[in-house]
Coordinates of C-alpha atoms in Angstrom, one line a residue:
X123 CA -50.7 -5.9 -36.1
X124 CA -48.0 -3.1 -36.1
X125 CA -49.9 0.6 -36.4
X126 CA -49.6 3.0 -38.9
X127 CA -49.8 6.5 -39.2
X128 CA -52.6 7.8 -41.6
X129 CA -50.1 10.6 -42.0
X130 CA -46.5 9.4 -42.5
X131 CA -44.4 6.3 -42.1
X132 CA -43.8 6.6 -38.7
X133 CA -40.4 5.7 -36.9
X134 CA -39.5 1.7 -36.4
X135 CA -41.1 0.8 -33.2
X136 CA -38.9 1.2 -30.0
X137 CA -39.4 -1.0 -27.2
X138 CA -37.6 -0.4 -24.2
X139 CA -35.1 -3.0 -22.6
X140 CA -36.1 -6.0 -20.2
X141 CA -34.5 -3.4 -17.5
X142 CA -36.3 -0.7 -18.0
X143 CA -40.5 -0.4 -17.6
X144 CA -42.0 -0.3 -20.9
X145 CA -45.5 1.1 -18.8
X146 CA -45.2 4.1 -21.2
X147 CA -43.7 2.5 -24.0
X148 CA -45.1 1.7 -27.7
X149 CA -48.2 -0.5 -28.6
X150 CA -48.1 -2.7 -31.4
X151 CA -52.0 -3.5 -31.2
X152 CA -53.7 -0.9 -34.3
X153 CA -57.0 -1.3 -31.9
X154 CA -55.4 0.4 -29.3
X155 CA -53.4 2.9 -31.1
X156 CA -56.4 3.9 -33.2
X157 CA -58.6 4.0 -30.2
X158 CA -56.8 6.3 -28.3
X159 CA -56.4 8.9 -30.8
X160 CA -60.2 9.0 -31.6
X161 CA -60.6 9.4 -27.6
X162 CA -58.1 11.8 -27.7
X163 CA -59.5 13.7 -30.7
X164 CA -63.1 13.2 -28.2
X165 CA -61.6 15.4 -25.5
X166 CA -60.3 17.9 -27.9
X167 CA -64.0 18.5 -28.9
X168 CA -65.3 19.0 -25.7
X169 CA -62.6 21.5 -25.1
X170 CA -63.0 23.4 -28.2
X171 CA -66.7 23.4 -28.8
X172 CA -66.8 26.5 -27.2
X173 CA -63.5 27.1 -26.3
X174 CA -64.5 28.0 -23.0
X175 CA -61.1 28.2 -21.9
X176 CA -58.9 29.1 -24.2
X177 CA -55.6 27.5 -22.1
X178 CA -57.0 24.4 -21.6
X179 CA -58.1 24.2 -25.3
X180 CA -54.8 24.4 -26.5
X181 CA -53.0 21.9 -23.9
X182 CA -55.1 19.6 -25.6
X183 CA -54.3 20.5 -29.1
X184 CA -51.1 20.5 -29.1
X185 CA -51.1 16.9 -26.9
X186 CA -53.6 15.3 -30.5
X187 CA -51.1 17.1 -32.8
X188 CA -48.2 15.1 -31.0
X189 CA -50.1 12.0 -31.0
X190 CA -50.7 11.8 -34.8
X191 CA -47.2 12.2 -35.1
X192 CA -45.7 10.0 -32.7
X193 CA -48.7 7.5 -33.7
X194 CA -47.3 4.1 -32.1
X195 CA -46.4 5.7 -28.3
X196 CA -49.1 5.6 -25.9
X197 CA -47.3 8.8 -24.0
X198 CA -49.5 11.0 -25.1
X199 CA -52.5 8.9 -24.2
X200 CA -51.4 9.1 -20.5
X201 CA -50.6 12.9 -20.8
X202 CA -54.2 13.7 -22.3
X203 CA -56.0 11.6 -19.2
X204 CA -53.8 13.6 -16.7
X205 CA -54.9 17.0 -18.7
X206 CA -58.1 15.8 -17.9
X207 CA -57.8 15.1 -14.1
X208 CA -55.9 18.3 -13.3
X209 CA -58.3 20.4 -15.1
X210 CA -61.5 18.4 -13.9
X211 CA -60.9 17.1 -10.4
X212 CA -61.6 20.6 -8.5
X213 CA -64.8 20.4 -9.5
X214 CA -65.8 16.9 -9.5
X215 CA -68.7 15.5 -9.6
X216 CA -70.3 18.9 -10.3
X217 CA -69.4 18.4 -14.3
X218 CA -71.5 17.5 -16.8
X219 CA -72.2 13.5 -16.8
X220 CA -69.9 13.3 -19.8
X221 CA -67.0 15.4 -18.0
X222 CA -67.5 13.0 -15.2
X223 CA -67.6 10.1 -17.4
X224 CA -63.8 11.3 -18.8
X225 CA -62.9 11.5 -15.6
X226 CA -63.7 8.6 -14.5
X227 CA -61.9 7.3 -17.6
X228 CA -59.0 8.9 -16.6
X229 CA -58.9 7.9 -13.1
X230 CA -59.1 4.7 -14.1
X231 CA -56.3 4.6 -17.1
X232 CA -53.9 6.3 -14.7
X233 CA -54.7 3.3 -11.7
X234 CA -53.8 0.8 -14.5
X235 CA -50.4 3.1 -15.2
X236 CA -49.8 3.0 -11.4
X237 CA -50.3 -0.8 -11.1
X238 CA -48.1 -1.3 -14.1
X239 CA -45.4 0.7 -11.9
X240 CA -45.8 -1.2 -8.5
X241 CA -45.5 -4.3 -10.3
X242 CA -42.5 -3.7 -12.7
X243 CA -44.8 -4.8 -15.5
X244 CA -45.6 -3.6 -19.0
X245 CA -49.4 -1.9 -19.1
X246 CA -51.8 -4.8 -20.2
X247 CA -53.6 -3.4 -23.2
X248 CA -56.3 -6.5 -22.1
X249 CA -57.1 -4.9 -19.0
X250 CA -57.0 -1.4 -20.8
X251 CA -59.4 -2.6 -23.4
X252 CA -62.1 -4.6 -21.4
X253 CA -62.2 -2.3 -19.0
X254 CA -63.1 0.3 -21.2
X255 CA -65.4 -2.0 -23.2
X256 CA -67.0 -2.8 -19.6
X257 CA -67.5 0.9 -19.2
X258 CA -69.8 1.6 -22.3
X259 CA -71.5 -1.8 -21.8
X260 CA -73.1 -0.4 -18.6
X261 CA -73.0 3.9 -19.8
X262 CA -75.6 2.1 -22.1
X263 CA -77.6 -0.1 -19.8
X264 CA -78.3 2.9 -17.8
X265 CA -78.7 5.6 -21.0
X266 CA -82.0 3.1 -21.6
X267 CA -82.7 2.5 -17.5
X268 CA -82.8 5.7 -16.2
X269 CA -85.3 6.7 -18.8
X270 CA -87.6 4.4 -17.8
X271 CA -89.7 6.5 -15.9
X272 CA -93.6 8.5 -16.7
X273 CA -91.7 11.5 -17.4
X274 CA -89.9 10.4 -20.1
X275 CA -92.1 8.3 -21.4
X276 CA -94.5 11.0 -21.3
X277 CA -94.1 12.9 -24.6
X278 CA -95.2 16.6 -22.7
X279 CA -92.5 16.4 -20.1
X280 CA -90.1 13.7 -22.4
X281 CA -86.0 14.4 -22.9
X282 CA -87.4 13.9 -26.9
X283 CA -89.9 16.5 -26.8
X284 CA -87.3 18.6 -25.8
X285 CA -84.6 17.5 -28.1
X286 CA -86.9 17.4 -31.1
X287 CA -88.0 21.2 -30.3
X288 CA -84.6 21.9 -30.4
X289 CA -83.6 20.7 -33.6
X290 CA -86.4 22.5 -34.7
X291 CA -85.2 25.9 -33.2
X292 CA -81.9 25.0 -34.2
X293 CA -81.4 23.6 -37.2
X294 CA -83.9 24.6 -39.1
X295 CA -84.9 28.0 -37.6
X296 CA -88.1 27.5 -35.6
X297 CA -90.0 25.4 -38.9
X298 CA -92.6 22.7 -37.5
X299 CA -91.0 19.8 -39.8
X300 CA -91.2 17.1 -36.9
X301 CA -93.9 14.8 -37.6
X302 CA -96.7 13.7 -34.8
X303 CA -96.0 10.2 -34.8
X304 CA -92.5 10.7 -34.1
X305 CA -92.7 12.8 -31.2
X306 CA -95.5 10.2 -30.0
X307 CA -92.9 7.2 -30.0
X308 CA -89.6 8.1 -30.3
X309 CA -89.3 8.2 -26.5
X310 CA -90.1 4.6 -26.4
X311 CA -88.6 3.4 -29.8
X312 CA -85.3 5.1 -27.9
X313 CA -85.7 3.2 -24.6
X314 CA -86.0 -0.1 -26.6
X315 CA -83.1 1.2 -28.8
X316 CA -80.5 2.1 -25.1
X317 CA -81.4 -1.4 -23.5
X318 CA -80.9 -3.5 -27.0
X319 CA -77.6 -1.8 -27.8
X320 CA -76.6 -2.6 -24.5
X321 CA -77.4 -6.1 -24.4
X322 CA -75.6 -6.3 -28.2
X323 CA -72.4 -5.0 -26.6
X324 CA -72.5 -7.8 -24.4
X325 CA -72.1 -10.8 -26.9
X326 CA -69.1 -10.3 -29.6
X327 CA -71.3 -11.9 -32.0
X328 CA -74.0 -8.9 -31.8
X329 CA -71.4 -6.2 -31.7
X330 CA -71.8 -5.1 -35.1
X331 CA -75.6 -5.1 -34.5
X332 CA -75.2 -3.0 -31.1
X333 CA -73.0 -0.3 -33.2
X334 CA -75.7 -0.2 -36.0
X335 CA -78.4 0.9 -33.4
X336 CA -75.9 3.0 -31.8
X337 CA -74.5 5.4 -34.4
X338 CA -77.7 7.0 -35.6
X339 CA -78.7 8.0 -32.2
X340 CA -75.9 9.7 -31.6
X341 CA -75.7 11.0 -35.2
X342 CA -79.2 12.5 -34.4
X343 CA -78.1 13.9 -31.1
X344 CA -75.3 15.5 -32.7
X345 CA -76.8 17.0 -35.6
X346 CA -77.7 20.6 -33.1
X347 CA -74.3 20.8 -31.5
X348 CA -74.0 18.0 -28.6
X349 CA -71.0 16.2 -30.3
X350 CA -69.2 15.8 -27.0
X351 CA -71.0 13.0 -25.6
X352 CA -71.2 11.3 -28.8
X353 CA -67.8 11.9 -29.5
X354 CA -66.6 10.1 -27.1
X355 CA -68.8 6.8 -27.2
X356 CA -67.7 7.3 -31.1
X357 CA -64.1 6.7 -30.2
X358 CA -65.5 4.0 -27.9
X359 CA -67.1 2.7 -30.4
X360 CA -63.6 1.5 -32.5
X361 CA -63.1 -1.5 -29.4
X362 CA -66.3 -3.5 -30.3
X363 CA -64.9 -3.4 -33.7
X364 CA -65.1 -7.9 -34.4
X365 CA -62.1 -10.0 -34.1
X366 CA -62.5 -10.7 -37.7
X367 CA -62.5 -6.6 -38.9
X368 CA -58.7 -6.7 -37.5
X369 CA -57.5 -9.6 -38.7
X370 CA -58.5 -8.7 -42.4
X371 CA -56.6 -5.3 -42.4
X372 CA -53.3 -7.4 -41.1
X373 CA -54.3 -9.8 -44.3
X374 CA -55.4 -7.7 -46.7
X375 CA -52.9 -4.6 -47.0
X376 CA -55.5 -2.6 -49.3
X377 CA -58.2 -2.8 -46.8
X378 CA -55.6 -1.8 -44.5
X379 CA -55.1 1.1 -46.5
X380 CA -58.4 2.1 -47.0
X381 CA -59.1 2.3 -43.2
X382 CA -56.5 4.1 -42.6
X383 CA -56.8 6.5 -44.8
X384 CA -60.9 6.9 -43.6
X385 CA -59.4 7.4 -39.7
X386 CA -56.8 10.0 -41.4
X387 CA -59.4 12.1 -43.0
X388 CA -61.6 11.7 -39.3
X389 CA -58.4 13.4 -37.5
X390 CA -57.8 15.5 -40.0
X391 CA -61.8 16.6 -39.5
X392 CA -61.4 16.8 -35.8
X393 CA -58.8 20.0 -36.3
X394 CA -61.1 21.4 -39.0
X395 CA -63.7 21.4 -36.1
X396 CA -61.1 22.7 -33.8
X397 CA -60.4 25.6 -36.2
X398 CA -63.8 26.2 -37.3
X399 CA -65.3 26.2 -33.7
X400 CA -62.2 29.0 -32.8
X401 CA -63.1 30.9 -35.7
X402 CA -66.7 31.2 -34.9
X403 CA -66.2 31.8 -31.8
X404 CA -63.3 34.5 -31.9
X405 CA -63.2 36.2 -35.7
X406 CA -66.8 35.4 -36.5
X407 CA -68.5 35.4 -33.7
X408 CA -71.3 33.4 -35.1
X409 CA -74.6 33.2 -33.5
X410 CA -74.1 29.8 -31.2
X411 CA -77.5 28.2 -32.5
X412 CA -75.8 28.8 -36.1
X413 CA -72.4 27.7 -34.6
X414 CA -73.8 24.3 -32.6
X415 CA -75.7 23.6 -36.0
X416 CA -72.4 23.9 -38.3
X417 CA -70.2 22.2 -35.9
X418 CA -72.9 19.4 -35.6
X419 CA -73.4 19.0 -39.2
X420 CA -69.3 18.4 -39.5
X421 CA -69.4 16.6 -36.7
X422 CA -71.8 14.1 -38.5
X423 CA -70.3 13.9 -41.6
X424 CA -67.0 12.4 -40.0
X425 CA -68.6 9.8 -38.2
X426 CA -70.7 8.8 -41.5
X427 CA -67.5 8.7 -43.6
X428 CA -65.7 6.0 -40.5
X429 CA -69.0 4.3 -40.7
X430 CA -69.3 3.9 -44.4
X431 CA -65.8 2.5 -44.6
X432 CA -66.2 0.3 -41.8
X433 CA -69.3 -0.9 -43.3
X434 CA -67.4 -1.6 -46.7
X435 CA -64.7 -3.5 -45.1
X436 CA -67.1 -5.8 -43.1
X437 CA -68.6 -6.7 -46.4
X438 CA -65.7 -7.3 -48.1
X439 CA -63.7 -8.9 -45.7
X440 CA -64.0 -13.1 -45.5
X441 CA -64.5 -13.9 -42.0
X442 CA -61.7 -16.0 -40.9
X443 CA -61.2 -18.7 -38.6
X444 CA -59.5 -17.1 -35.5
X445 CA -58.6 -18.6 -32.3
X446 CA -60.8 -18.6 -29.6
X447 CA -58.7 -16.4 -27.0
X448 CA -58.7 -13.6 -29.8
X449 CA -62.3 -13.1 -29.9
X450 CA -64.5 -10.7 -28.3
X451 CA -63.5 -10.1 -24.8
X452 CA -60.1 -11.7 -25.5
X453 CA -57.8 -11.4 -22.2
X454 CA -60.5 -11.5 -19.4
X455 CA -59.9 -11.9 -16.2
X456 CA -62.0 -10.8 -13.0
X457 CA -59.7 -8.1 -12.3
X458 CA -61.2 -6.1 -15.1
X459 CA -64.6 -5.9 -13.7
X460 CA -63.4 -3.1 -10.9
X461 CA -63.9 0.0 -13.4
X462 CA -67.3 -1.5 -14.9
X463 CA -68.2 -1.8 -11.1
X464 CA -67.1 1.7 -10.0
X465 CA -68.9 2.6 -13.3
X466 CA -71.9 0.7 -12.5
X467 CA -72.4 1.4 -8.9
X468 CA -71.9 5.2 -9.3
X469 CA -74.5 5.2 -11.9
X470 CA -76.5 4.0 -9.1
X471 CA -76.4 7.3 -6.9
X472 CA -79.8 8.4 -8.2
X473 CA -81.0 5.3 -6.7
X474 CA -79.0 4.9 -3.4
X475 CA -78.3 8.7 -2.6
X476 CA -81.1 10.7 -4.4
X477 CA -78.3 12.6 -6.3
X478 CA -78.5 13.6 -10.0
X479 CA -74.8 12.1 -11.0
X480 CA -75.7 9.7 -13.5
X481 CA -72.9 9.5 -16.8
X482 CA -75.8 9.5 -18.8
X483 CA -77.6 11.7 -21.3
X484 CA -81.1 13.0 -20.7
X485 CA -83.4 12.1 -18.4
X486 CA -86.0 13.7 -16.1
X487 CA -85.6 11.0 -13.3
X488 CA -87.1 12.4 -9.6
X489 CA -85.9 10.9 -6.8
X490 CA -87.1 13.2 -4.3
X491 CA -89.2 11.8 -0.9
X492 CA -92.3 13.5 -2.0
X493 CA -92.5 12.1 -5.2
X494 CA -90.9 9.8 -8.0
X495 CA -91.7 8.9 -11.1
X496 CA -89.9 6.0 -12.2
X497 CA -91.8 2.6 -13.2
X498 CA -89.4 0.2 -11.5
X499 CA -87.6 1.4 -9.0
X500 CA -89.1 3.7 -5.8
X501 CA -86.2 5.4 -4.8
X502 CA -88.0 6.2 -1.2
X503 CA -87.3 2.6 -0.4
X504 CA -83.9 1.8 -2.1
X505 CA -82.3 5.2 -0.8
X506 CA -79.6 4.4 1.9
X507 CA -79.4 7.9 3.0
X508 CA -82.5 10.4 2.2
X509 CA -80.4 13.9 1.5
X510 CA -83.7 15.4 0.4
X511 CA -85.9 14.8 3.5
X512 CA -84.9 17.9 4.7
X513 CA -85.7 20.7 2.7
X514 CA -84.6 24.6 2.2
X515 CA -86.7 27.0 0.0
X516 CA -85.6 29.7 -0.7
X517 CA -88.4 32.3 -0.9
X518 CA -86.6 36.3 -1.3
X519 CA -82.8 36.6 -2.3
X520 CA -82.6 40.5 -1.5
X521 CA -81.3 42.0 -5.2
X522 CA -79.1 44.3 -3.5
X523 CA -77.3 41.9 -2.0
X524 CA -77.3 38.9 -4.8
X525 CA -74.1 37.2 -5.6
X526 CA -73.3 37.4 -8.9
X527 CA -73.4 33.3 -8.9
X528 CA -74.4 30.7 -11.9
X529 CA -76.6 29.5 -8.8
X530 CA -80.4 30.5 -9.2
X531 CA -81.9 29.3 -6.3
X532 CA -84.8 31.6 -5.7
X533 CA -88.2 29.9 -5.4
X534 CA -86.8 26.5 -5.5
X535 CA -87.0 23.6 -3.0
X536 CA -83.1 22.6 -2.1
X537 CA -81.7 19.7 0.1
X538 CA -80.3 21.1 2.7
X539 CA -77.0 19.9 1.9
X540 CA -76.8 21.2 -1.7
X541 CA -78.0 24.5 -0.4
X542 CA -75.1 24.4 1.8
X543 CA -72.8 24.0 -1.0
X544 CA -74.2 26.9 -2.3
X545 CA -74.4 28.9 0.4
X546 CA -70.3 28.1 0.7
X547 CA -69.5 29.2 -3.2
X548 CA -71.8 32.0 -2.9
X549 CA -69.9 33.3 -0.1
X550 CA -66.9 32.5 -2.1
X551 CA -67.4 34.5 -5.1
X552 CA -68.5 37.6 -3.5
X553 CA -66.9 40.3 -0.8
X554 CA -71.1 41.4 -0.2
X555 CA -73.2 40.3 2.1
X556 CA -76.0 38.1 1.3
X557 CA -79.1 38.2 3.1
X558 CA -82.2 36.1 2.2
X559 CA -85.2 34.6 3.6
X560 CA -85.6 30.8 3.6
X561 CA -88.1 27.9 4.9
X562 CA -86.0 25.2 6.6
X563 CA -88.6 22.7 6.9
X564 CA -91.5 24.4 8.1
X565 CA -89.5 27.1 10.0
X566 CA -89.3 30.9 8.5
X567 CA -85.7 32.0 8.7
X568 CA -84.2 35.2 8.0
X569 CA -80.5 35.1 7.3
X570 CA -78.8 38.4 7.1
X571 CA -75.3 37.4 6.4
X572 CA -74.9 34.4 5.0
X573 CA -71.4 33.7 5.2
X574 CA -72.0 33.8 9.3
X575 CA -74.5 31.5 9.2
X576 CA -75.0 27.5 9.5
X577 CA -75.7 26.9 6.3
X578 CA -72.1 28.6 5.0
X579 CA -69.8 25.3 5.8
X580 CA -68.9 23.0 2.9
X581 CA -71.0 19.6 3.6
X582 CA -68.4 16.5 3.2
X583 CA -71.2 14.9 1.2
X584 CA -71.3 17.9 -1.6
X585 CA -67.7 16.2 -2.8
X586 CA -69.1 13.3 -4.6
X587 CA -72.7 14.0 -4.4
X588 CA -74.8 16.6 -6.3
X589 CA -78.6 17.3 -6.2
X590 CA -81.0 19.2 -8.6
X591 CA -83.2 22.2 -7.7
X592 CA -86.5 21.0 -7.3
X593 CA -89.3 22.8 -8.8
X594 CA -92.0 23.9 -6.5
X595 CA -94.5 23.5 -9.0
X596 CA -94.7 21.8 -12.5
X597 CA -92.8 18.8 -13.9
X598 CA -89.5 17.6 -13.9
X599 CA -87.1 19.5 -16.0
X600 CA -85.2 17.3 -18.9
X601 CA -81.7 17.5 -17.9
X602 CA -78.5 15.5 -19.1

């Protein structure tokens, strides 16, 4: 199926010659070419939703504005994934879990551009597709998994008490609209919902199911602002699409049409966002409860319109009988497992490490030695190295001397190695000396300067492990 720009005819398609690599050539598959745009139009939400950094922001842009126009070349797929690793990579895995989970992406596009390279061989879009389909297969798995614990599934301490207060505060300025019983079972109706969309993703067959249980959670989780995550298992979303949804745009020009058209109006939403985001953030300067609520709103209303259409064209389209190497995982071969594996195993790290690094969304997992709280798992046995048997607390931070750092450490329990990390980017962003007094374990130190101290070298581990400030008293915090 040759693709189409919901824009303009676009130019003939222009393979390379057998002498030449076609690694960064054109795609003829619509899957892939409609795939990567809604990715790409992903990243360009996370960047502008607050426009944090203005440079980056427009790097971005002006790489989705290309890509519409130049809409069968997979160039500016491979540019937009090396945007991301230049701009992410300092600071891995201290990101949020869906930075790190673009990342990864990235990583792992760019290892399949390499291969192609070595090997003289055009990029296989099979191993591009199933590894990425491998990828949300097990982001879900452990969306439901880590939840699974009495903090979550307590509705006091839950990730959905939480989230529904917020939409409250949000949304609808502080009103009390949430009803009892939901707040009493949504934690476990979303559990059920996680694990059952990932075990849908698995079989072809139950794709369209999986997606029906998927988009109205993150429709919901959108609707105050947090459109990045969703975003981008949206665009992920497009590759569980059935065999039989393609073949009937290739046989059915109108439908064709009509999809395209639907995708058109979604990109041409995604610059609306970008705009109205900048606005609000720069002319406006809209309140950001207001602005998380409009952006979310928009946010929602694109993904509905995609849906609707998709709906309509499953209805309408006959299935038809397609060979069996064209459906579902079509192309498999072992190979493809490495990502879902490097996906699957660093989803893990709460489990093996202790660390908070999960890809997922919301959870109030402990892992800690002096207590846990998950139902299935006891991390104190399944932990390989126990970071958080040694503890720092850190009891007086004099003010005079206090970084100006994002870090607030002060009456929290740290493992020694995260407050080591600290201690290093503390020392980092400040000319002052730091002086503080701290527990090591028992022992009552006083540290006068702390960039002459112990605890002031980088630990090896803090570059792919990260750990959460422990709360001396109370219950886990909800954190995504």
């Amino acid at each position: 199926m040759e693709p189409t720009s919901p824009f303009r005819a676009f130019l003939p398609t222009r393979f390379q010659s057998s002498a030449r690599l076609r690694v960064l050539a054109t795609t003829n598959s619509l899957i892939v070419s409609l795939f990567t745009r809604a990715y790409m139009g992903a990243l360009l939400i996370h960047y502008t939703k607050r426009w944090a950094e203005p440079e980056v922001a427009l790097v971005f842009l002006a790489i989705f504005l290309l890509s519409l126009i130049r809409f069968d070349e997979l160039v500016t797929f491979f540019l937009c994934n090396a945007a991301v690793i230049v701009v992410e990579i300092s600071a891995f895995p201290r990101l949020a879990n869906h930075t790190n989970l673009a990342l990864f992406v990235a990583i792992f596009v760019w290892m399949n551009v390499a291969i192609s390279l070595i090997r003289r061989r055009a990029l296989g879009e099979a191993a591009l597709v199933n590894g990425l389909r491998g990828m949300v297969v097990i982001i879900y798995f452990y969306v439901g998994f880590h939840k699974i614990n009495s903090g979550f599934l307590n509705v006091a301490t839950s990730c959905t008490s939480w989230y529904h207060d917020k939409v409250e505060r949000v949304v609808f300025n502080g009103a009390d609209i949430i009803p009892d019983f939901v707040r009493n079972y949504s934690p476990t109706v979303l559990i059920a919902m996680d694990l059952l969309i990932f075990a849908f993703l698995i079989f072809p067959r139950t794709w369209v199911i999986g997606l029906l249980l998927a988009v109205p959670i993150h429709m919901y989780v959108s609707f105050s602002g947090f459109t990045d995550f969703s975003s981008l298992m949206h665009a992920a979303m497009l590759l569980f699409l059935p065999a039989h949804f393609w073949a009937s745009l290739f046989e059915n020009p109108g439908l064709k049409r009509l999809f395209m058209r639907s995708m058109g109006g979604y990109f041409i939403g995604v610059l609306i966002y970008v705009i109205y985001s900048g606005l609000a953030q720069f002319s406006w300067q809209l309140a950001p409860n207001a602005q998380s609520t409009h952006l979310g709103i928009l946010f929602n209303i694109l993904i509905l319109e995609v849906s609707v259409t998709i709906l309509i064209i499953l209805l309408l389209a006959q299935k038809p009988k397609v060979e069996r190497a064209t459906v579902g995982w079509a192309g498999w071969r072992a190979s493809h497992s490495f990502f879902p594996l490097a996906i699957f195993i660093w989803g893990a790290f709460p489990y093996i490490f202790g660390s908070q690094t999960s890809l997922t969304m919301f959870s109030n997992l402990v892992t800690e030695e002096q207590r846990q709280n998950h139902l299935l798992i006891n991390t104190n046995y399944t932990k390989l190295i126990d970071f958080e048997q040694d503890l720092v607390e850190v009891r007086y931070i004099d003010s005079q001397t206090r970084p100006p750092s994002r870090y607030d450490i002060q009456g929290y329990l740290i493992p020694r190695s995260e407050f080591r990390f600290i201690a290093n980017m503390s020392t980092l962003d400040t000319d002052r000396r730091i002086s503080m007094d701290i527990r090591d374990n028992g022992k009552e130190i006083r540290i006068d300067d702390l960039a002459r101290s112990e605890y002031a070298e980088r630990p090896l581990s803090s570059y792919f492990l990260t750990f959460r400030q422990i709360d001396v008293f109370g219950s886990a915090k909800c954190r995504w």
